[in-house]
mmCIF file with all atom_site columns, C-alpha atoms in Angstrom:
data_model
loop_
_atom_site.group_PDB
_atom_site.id
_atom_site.type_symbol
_atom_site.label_atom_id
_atom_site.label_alt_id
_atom_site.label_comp_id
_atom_site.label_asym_id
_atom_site.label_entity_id
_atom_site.label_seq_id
_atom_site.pdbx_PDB_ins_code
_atom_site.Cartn_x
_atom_site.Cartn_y
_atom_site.Cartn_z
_atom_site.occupancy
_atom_site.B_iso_or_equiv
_atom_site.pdbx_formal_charge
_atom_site.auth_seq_id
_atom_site.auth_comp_id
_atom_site.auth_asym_id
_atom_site.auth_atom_id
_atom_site.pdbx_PDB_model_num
ATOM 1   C CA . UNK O 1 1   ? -8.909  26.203  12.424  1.00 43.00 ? 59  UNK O CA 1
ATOM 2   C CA . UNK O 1 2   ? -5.204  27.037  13.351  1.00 43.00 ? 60  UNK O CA 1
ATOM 3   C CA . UNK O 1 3   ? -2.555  29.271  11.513  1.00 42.00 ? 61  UNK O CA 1
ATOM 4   C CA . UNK O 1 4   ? -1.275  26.079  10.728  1.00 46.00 ? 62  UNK O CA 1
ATOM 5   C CA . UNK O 1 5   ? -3.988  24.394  8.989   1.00 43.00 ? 63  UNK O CA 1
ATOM 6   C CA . UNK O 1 6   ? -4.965  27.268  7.017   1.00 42.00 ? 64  UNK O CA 1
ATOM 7   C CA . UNK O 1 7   ? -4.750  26.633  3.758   1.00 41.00 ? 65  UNK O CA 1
ATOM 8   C CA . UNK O 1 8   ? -5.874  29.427  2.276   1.00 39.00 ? 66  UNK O CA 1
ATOM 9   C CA . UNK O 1 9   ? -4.218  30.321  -1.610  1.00 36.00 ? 67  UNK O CA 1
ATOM 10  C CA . UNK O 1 10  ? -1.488  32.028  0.115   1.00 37.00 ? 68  UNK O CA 1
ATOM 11  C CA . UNK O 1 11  ? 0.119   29.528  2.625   1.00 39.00 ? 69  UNK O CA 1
ATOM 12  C CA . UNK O 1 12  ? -0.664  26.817  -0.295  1.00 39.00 ? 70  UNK O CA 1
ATOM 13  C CA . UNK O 1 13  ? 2.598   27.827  -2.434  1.00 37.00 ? 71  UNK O CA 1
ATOM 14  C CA . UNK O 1 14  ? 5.327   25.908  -0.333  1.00 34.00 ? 72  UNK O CA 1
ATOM 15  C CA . UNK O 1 15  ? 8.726   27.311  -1.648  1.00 36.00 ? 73  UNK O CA 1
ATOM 16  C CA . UNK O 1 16  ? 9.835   23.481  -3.017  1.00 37.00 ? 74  UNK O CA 1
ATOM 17  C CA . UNK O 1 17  ? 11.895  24.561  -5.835  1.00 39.00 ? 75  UNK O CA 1
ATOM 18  C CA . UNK O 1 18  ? 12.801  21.913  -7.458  1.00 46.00 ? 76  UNK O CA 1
ATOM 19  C CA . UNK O 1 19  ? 11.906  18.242  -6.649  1.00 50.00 ? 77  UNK O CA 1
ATOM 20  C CA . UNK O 1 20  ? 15.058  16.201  -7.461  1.00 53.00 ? 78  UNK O CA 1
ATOM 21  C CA . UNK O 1 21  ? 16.875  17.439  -4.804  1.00 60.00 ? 79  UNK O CA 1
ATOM 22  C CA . UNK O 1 22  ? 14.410  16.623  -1.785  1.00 70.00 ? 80  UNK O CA 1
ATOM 23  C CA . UNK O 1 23  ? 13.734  13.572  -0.136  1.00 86.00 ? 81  UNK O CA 1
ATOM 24  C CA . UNK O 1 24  ? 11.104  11.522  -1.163  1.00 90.00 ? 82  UNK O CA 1
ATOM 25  C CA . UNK O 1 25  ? 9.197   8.871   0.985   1.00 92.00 ? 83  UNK O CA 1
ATOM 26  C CA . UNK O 1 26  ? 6.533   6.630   0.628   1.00 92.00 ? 84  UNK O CA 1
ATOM 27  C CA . UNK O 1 27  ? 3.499   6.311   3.488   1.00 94.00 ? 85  UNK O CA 1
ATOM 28  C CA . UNK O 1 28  ? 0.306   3.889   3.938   1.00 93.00 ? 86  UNK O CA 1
ATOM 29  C CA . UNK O 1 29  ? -2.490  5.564   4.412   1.00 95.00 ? 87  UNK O CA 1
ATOM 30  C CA . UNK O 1 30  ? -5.858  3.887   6.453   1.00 94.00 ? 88  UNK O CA 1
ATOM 31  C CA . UNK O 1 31  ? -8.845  4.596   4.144   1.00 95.00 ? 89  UNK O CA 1
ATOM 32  C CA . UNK O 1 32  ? -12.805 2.621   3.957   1.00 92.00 ? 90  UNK O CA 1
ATOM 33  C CA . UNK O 1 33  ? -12.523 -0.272  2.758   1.00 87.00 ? 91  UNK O CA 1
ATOM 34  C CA . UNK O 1 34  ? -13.510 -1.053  -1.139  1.00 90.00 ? 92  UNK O CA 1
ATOM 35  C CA . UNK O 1 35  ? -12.571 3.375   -1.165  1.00 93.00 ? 93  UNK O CA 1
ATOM 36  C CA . UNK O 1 36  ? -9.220  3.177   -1.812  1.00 94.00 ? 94  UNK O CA 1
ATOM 37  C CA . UNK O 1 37  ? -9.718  4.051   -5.675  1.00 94.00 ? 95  UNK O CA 1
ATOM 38  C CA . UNK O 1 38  ? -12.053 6.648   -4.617  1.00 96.00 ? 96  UNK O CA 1
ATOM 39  C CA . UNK O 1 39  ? -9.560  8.271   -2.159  1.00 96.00 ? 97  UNK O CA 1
ATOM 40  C CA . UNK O 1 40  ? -6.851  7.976   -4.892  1.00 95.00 ? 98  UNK O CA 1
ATOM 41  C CA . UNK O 1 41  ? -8.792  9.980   -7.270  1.00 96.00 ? 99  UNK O CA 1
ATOM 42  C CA . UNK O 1 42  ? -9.538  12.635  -4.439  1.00 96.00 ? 100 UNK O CA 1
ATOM 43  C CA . UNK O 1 43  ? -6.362  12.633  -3.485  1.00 96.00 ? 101 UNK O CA 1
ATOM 44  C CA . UNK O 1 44  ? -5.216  13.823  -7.042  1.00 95.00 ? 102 UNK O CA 1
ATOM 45  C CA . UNK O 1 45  ? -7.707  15.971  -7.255  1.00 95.00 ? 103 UNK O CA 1
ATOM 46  C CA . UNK O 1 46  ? -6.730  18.281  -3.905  1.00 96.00 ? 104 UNK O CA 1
ATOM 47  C CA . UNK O 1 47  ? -2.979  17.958  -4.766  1.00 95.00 ? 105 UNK O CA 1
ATOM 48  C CA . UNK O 1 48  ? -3.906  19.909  -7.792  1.00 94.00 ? 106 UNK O CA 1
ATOM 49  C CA . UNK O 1 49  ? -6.686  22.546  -6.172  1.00 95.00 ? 107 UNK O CA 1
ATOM 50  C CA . UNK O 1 50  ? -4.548  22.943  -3.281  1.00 95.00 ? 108 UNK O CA 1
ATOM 51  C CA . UNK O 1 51  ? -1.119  23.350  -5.006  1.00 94.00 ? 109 UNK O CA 1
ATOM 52  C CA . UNK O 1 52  ? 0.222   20.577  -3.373  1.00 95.00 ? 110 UNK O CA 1
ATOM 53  C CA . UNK O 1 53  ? 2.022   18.918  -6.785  1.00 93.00 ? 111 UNK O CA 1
ATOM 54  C CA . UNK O 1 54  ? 5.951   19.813  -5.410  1.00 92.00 ? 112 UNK O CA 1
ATOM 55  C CA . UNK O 1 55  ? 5.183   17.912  -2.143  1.00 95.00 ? 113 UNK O CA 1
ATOM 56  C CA . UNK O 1 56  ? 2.797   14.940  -2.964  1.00 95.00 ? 114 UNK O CA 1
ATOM 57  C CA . UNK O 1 57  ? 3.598   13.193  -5.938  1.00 94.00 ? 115 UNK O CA 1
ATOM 58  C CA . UNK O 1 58  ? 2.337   9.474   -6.890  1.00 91.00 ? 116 UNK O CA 1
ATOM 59  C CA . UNK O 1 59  ? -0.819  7.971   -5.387  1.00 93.00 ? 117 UNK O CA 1
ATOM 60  C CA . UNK O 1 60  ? -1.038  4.187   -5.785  1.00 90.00 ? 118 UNK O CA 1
ATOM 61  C CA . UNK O 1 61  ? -3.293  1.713   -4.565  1.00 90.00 ? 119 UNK O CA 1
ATOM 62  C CA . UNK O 1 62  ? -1.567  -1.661  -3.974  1.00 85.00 ? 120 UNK O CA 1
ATOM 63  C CA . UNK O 1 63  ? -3.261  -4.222  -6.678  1.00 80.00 ? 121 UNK O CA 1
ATOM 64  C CA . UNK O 1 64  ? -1.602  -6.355  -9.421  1.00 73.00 ? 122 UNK O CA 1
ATOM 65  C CA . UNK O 1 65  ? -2.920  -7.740  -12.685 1.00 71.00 ? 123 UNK O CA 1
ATOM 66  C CA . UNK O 1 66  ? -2.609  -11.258 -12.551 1.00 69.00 ? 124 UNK O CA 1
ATOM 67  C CA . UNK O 1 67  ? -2.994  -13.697 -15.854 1.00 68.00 ? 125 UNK O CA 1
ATOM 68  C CA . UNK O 1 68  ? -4.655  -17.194 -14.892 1.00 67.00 ? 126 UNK O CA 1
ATOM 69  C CA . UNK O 1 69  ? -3.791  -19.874 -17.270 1.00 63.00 ? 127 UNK O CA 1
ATOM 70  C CA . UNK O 1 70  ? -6.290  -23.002 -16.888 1.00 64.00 ? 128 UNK O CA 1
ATOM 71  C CA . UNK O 1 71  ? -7.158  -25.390 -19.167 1.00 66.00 ? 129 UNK O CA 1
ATOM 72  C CA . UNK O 1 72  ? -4.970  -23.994 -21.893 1.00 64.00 ? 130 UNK O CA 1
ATOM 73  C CA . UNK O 1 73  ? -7.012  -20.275 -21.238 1.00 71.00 ? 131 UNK O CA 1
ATOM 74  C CA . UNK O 1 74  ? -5.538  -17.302 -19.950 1.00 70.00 ? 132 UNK O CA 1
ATOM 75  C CA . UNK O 1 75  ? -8.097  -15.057 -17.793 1.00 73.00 ? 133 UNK O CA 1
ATOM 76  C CA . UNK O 1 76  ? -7.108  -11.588 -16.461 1.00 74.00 ? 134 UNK O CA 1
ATOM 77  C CA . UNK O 1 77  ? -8.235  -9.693  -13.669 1.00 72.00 ? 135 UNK O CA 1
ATOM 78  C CA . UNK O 1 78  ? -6.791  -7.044  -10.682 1.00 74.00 ? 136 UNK O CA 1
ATOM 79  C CA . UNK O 1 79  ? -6.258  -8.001  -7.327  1.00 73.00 ? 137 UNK O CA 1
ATOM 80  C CA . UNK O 1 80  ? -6.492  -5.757  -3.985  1.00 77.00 ? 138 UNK O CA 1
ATOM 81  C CA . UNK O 1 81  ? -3.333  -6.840  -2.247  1.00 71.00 ? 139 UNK O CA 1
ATOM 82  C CA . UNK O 1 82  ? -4.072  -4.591  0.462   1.00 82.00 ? 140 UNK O CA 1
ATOM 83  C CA . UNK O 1 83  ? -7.866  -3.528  0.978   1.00 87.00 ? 141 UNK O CA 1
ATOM 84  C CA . UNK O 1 84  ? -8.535  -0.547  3.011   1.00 91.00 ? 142 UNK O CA 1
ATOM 85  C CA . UNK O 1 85  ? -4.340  1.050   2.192   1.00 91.00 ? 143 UNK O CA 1
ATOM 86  C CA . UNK O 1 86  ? -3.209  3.439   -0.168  1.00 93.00 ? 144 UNK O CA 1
ATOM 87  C CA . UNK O 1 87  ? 0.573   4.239   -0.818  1.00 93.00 ? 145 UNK O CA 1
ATOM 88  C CA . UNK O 1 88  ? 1.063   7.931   -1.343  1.00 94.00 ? 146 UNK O CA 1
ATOM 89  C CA . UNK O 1 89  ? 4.881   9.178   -2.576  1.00 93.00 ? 147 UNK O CA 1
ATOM 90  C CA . UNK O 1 90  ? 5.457   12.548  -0.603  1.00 94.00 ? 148 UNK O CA 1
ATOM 91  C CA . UNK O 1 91  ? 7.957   14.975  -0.205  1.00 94.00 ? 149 UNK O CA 1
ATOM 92  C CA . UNK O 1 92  ? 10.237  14.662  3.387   1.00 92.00 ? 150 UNK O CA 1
ATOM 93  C CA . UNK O 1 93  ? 12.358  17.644  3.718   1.00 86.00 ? 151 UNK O CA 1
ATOM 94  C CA . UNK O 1 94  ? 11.748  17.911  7.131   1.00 76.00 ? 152 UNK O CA 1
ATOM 95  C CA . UNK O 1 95  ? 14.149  15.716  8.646   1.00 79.00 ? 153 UNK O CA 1
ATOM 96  C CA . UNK O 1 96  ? 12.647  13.435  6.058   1.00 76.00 ? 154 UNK O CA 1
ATOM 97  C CA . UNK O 1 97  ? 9.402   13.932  7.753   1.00 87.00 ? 155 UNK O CA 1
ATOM 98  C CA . UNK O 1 98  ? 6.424   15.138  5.571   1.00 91.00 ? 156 UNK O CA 1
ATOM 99  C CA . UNK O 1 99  ? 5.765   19.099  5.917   1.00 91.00 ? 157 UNK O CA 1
ATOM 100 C CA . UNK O 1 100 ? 2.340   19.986  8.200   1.00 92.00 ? 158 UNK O CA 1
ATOM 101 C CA . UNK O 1 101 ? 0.944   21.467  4.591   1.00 93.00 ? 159 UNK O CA 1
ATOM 102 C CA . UNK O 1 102 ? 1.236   17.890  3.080   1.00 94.00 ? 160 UNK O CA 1
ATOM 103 C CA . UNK O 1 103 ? -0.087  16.180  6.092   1.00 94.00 ? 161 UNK O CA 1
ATOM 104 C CA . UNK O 1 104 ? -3.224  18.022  6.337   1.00 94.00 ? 162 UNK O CA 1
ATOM 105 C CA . UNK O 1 105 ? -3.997  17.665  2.824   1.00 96.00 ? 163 UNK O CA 1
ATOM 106 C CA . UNK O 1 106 ? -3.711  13.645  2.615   1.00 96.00 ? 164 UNK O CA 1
ATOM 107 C CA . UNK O 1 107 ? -5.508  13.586  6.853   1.00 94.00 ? 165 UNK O CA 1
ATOM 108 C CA . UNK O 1 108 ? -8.031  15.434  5.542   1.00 95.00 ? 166 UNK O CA 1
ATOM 109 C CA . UNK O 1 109 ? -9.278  13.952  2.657   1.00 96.00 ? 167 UNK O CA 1
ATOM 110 C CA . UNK O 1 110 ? -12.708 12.262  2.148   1.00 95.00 ? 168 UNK O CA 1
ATOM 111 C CA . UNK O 1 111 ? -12.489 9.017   2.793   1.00 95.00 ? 169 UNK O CA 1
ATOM 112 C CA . UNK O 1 112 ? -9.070  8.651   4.803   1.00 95.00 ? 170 UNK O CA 1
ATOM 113 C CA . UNK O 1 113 ? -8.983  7.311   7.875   1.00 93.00 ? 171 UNK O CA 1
ATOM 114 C CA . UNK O 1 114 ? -5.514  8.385   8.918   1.00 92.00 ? 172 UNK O CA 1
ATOM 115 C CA . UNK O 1 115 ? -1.561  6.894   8.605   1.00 93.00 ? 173 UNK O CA 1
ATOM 116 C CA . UNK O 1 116 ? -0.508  3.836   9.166   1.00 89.00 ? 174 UNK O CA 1
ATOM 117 C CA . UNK O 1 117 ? 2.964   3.998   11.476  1.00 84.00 ? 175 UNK O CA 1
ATOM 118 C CA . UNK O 1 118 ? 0.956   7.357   13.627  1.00 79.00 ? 176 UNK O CA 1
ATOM 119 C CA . UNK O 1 119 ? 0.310   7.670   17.057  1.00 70.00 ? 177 UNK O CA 1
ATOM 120 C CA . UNK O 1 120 ? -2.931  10.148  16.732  1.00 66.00 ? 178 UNK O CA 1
ATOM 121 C CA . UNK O 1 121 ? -3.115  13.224  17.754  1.00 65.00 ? 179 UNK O CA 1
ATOM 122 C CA . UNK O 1 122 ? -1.500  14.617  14.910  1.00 66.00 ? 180 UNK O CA 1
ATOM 123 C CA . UNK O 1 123 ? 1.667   13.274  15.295  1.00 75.00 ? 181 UNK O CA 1
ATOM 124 C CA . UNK O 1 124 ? 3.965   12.433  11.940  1.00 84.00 ? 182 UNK O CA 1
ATOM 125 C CA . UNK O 1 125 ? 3.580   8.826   10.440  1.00 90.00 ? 183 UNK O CA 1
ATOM 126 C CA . UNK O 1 126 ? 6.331   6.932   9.941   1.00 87.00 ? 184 UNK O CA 1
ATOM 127 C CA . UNK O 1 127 ? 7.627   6.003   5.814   1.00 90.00 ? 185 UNK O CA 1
ATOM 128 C CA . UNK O 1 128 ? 8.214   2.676   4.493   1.00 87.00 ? 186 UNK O CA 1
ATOM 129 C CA . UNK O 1 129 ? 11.884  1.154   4.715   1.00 86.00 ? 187 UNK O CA 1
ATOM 130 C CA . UNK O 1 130 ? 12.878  1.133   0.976   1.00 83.00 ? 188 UNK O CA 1
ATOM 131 C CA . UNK O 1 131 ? 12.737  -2.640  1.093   1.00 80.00 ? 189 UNK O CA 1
ATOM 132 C CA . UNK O 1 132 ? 9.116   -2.827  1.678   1.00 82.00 ? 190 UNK O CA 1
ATOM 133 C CA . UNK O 1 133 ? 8.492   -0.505  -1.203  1.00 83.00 ? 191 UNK O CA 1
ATOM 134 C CA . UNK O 1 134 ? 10.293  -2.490  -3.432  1.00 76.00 ? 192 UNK O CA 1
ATOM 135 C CA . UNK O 1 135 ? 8.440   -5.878  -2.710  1.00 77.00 ? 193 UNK O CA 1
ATOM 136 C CA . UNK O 1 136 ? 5.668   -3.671  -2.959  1.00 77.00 ? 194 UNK O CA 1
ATOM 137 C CA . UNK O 1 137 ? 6.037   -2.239  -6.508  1.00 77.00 ? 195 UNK O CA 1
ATOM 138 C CA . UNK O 1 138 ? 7.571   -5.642  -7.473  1.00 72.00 ? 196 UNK O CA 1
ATOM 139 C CA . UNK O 1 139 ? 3.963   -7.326  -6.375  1.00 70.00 ? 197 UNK O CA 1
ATOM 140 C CA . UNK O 1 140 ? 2.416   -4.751  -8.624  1.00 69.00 ? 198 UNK O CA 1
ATOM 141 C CA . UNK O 1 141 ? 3.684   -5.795  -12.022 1.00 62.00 ? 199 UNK O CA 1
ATOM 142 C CA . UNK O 1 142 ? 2.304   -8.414  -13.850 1.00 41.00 ? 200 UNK O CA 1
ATOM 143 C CA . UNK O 1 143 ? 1.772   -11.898 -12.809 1.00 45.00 ? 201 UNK O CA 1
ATOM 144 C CA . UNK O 1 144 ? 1.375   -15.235 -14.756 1.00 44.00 ? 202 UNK O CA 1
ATOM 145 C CA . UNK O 1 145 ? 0.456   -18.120 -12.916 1.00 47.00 ? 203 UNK O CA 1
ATOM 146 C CA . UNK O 1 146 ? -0.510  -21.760 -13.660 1.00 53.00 ? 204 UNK O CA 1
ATOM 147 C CA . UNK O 1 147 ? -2.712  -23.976 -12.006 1.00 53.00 ? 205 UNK O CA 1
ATOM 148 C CA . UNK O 1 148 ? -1.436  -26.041 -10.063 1.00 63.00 ? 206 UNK O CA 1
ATOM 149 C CA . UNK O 1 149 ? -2.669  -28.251 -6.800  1.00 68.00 ? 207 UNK O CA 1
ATOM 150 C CA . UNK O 1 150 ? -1.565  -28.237 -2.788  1.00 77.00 ? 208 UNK O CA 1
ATOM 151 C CA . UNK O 1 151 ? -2.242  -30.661 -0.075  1.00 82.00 ? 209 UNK O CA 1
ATOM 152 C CA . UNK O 1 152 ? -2.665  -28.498 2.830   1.00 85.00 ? 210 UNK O CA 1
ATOM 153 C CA . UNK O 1 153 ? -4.845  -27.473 5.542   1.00 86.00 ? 211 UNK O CA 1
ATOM 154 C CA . UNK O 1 154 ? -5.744  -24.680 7.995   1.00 89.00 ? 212 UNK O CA 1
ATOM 155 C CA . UNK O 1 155 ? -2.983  -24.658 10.686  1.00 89.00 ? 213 UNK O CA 1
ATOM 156 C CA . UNK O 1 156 ? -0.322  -25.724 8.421   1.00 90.00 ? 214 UNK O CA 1
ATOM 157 C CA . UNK O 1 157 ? 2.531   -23.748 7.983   1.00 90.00 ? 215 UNK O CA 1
ATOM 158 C CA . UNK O 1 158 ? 3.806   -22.760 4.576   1.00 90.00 ? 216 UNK O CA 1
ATOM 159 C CA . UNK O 1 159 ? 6.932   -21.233 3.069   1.00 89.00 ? 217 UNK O CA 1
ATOM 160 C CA . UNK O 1 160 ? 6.218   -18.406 0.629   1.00 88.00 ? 218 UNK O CA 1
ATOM 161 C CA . UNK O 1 161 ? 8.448   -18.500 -3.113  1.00 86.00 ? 219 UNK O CA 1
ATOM 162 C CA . UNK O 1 162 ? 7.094   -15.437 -4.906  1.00 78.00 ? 220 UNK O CA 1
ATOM 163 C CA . UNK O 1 163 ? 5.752   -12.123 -4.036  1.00 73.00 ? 221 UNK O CA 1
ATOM 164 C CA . UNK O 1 164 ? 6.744   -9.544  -1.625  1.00 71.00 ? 222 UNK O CA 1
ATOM 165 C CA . UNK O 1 165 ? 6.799   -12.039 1.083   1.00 79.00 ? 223 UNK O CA 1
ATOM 166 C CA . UNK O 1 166 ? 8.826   -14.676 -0.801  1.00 81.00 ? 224 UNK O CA 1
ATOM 167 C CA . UNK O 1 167 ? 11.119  -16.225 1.636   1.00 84.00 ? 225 UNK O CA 1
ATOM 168 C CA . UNK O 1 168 ? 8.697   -15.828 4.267   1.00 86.00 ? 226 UNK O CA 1
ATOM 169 C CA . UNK O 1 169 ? 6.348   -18.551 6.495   1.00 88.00 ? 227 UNK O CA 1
ATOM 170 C CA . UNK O 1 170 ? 2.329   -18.073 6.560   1.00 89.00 ? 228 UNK O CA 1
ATOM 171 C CA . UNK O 1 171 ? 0.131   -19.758 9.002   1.00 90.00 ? 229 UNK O CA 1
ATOM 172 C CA . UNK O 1 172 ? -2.621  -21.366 7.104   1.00 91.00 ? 230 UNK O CA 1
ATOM 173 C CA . UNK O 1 173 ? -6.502  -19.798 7.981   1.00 92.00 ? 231 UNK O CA 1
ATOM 174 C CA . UNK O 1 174 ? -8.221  -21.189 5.352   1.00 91.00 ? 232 UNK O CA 1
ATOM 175 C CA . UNK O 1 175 ? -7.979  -22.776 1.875   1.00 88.00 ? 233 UNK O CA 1
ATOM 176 C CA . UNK O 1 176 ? -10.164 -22.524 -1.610  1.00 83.00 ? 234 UNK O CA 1
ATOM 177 C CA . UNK O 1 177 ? -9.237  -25.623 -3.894  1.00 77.00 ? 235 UNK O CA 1
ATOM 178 C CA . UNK O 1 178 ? -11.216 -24.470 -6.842  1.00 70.00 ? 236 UNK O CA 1
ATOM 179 C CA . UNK O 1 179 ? -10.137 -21.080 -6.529  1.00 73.00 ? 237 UNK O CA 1
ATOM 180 C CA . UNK O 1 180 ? -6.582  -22.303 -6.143  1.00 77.00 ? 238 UNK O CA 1
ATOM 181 C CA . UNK O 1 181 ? -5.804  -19.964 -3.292  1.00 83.00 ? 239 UNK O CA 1
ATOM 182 C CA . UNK O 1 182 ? -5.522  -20.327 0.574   1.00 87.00 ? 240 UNK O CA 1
ATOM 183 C CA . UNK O 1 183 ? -5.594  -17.303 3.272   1.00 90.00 ? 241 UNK O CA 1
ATOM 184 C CA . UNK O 1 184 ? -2.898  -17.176 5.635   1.00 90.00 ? 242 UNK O CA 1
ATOM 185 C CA . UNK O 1 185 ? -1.330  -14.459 8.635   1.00 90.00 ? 243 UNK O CA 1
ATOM 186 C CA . UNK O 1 186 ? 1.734   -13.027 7.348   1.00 85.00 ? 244 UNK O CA 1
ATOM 187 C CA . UNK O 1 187 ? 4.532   -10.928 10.012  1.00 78.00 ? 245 UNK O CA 1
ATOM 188 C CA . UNK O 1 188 ? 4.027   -7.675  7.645   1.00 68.00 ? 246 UNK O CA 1
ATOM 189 C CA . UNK O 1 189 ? 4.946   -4.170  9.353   1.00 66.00 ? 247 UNK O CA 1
ATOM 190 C CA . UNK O 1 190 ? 5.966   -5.690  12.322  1.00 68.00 ? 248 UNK O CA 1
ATOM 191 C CA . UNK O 1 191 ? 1.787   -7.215  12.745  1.00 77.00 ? 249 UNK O CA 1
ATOM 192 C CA . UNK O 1 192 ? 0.749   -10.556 11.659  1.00 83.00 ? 250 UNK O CA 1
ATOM 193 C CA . UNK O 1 193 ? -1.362  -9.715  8.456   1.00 80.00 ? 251 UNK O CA 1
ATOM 194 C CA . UNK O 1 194 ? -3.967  -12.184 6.862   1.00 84.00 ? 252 UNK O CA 1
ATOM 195 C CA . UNK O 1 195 ? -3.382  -12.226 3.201   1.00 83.00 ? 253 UNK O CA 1
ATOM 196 C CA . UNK O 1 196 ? -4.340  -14.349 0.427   1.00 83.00 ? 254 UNK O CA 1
ATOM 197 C CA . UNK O 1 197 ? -1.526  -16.589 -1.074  1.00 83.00 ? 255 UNK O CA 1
ATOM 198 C CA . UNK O 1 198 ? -2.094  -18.459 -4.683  1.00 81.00 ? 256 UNK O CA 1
ATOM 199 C CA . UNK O 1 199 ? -1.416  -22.011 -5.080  1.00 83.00 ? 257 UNK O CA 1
ATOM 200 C CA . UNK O 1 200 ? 1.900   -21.562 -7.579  1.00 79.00 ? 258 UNK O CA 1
ATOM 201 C CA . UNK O 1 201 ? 2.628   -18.900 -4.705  1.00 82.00 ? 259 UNK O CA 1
ATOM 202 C CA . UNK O 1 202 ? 3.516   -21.535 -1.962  1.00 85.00 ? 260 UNK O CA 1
ATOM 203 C CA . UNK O 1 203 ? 6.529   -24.294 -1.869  1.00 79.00 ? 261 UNK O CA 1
ATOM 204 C CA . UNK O 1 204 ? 5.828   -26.736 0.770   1.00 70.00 ? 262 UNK O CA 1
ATOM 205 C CA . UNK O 1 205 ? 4.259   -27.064 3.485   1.00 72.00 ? 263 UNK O CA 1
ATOM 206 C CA . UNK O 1 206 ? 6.625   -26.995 6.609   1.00 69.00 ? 264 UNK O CA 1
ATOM 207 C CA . UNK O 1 207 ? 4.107   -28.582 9.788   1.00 58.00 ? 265 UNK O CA 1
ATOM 208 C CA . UNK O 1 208 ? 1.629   -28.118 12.196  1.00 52.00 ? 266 UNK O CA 1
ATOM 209 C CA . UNK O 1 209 ? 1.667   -24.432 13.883  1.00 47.00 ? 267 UNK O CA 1
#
């Protein structure tokens, strides 16, 4: 292992002196999927062994808790809007680029996979524009919806009303009347992304793709 990577006690106490008045940015990070709790915890855990609290702060993984209301009942549960992602807050005082320290540390923990927005070979992910992370954080508050129904089909393209990709069109994959909730490919980080859409979530549908 390089210089570095070392991180032995001594090269673990980076000099941050005080946290409100760095930069702060948020970055995805690639883990298994159905391990992003389990890499959360880690995570935590090494930011703490390794000394690593005044460069990575919060470590989120991208789910809401949505309230059902059908048939006069409300049911709760916690969706994954994301599987296989984590959001980690880090510290960016490198040309508000993440320090090597703090890069190791998240690379190389059990269960990652790497960054979303890097190239490989080591090379510095990119953070999320402060629009995405508000849709983002926005998405993870709670959500009431009612039940509601939707003539549409796969192929069909849909405008989007609430979320973080309200505003937005989905193509149509696939559709689950009694679970009131159709998949569709959203543009999200410049990719299309399948994601699941409720019922109350969708307006109208627009046409044919």
């Amino acid at each position: 292992m390089s210089e570095n990577n070392d991180l032995s006690q001594e090269n673990n106490e980076i000099p941050v002196n005080n946290t409100d008045d760095i930069e702060k940015s948020w970055f995805v990070v690639h883990t298994y999927s159905g391990y992003e709790h389990k890499v959360k915890a880690n995570l935590e855990s090494r930011t703490q062994t390794m000394r690593m609290t005044e460069q990575i702060f919060r470590i989120l993984v991208p789910e809401q808790e949505v309230t059902t209301i059908q048939d006069g009942e409300a049911k709760t549960s916690v969706e994954n809007d994301f599987p296989g992602y984590v959001l980690v807050e880090m510290a960016t005082p490198q040309d508000y680029n993440m320090t090597d320290e703090a890069w190791y540390v998240v690379r190389n923990t059990p269960g990652v996979t790497g960054f979303l927005g890097s190239h490989g070979a080591g090379s510095k992910p990119n953070s999320l524009m402060p629009e995405e992370v508000d849709l983002l954080m926005k998405r993870m508050g709670m959500a009431t919806r009612e039940v509601v129904t939707l003539a549409v089909e796969a192929g069909q393209i849909v405008k989007i009303i609430a979320g973080p990709f309200s505003g937005m069109e989905g193509t149509v994959t696939a559709v689950d009347s009694e679970k009131q909730t159709l998949e569709a490919t959203v543009e999200v980080f410049g990719r299309e992304t399948p994601t699941e859409l409720d019922f109350a979530d969708v307006d109208t549908v627009l046409d044919d793709k």
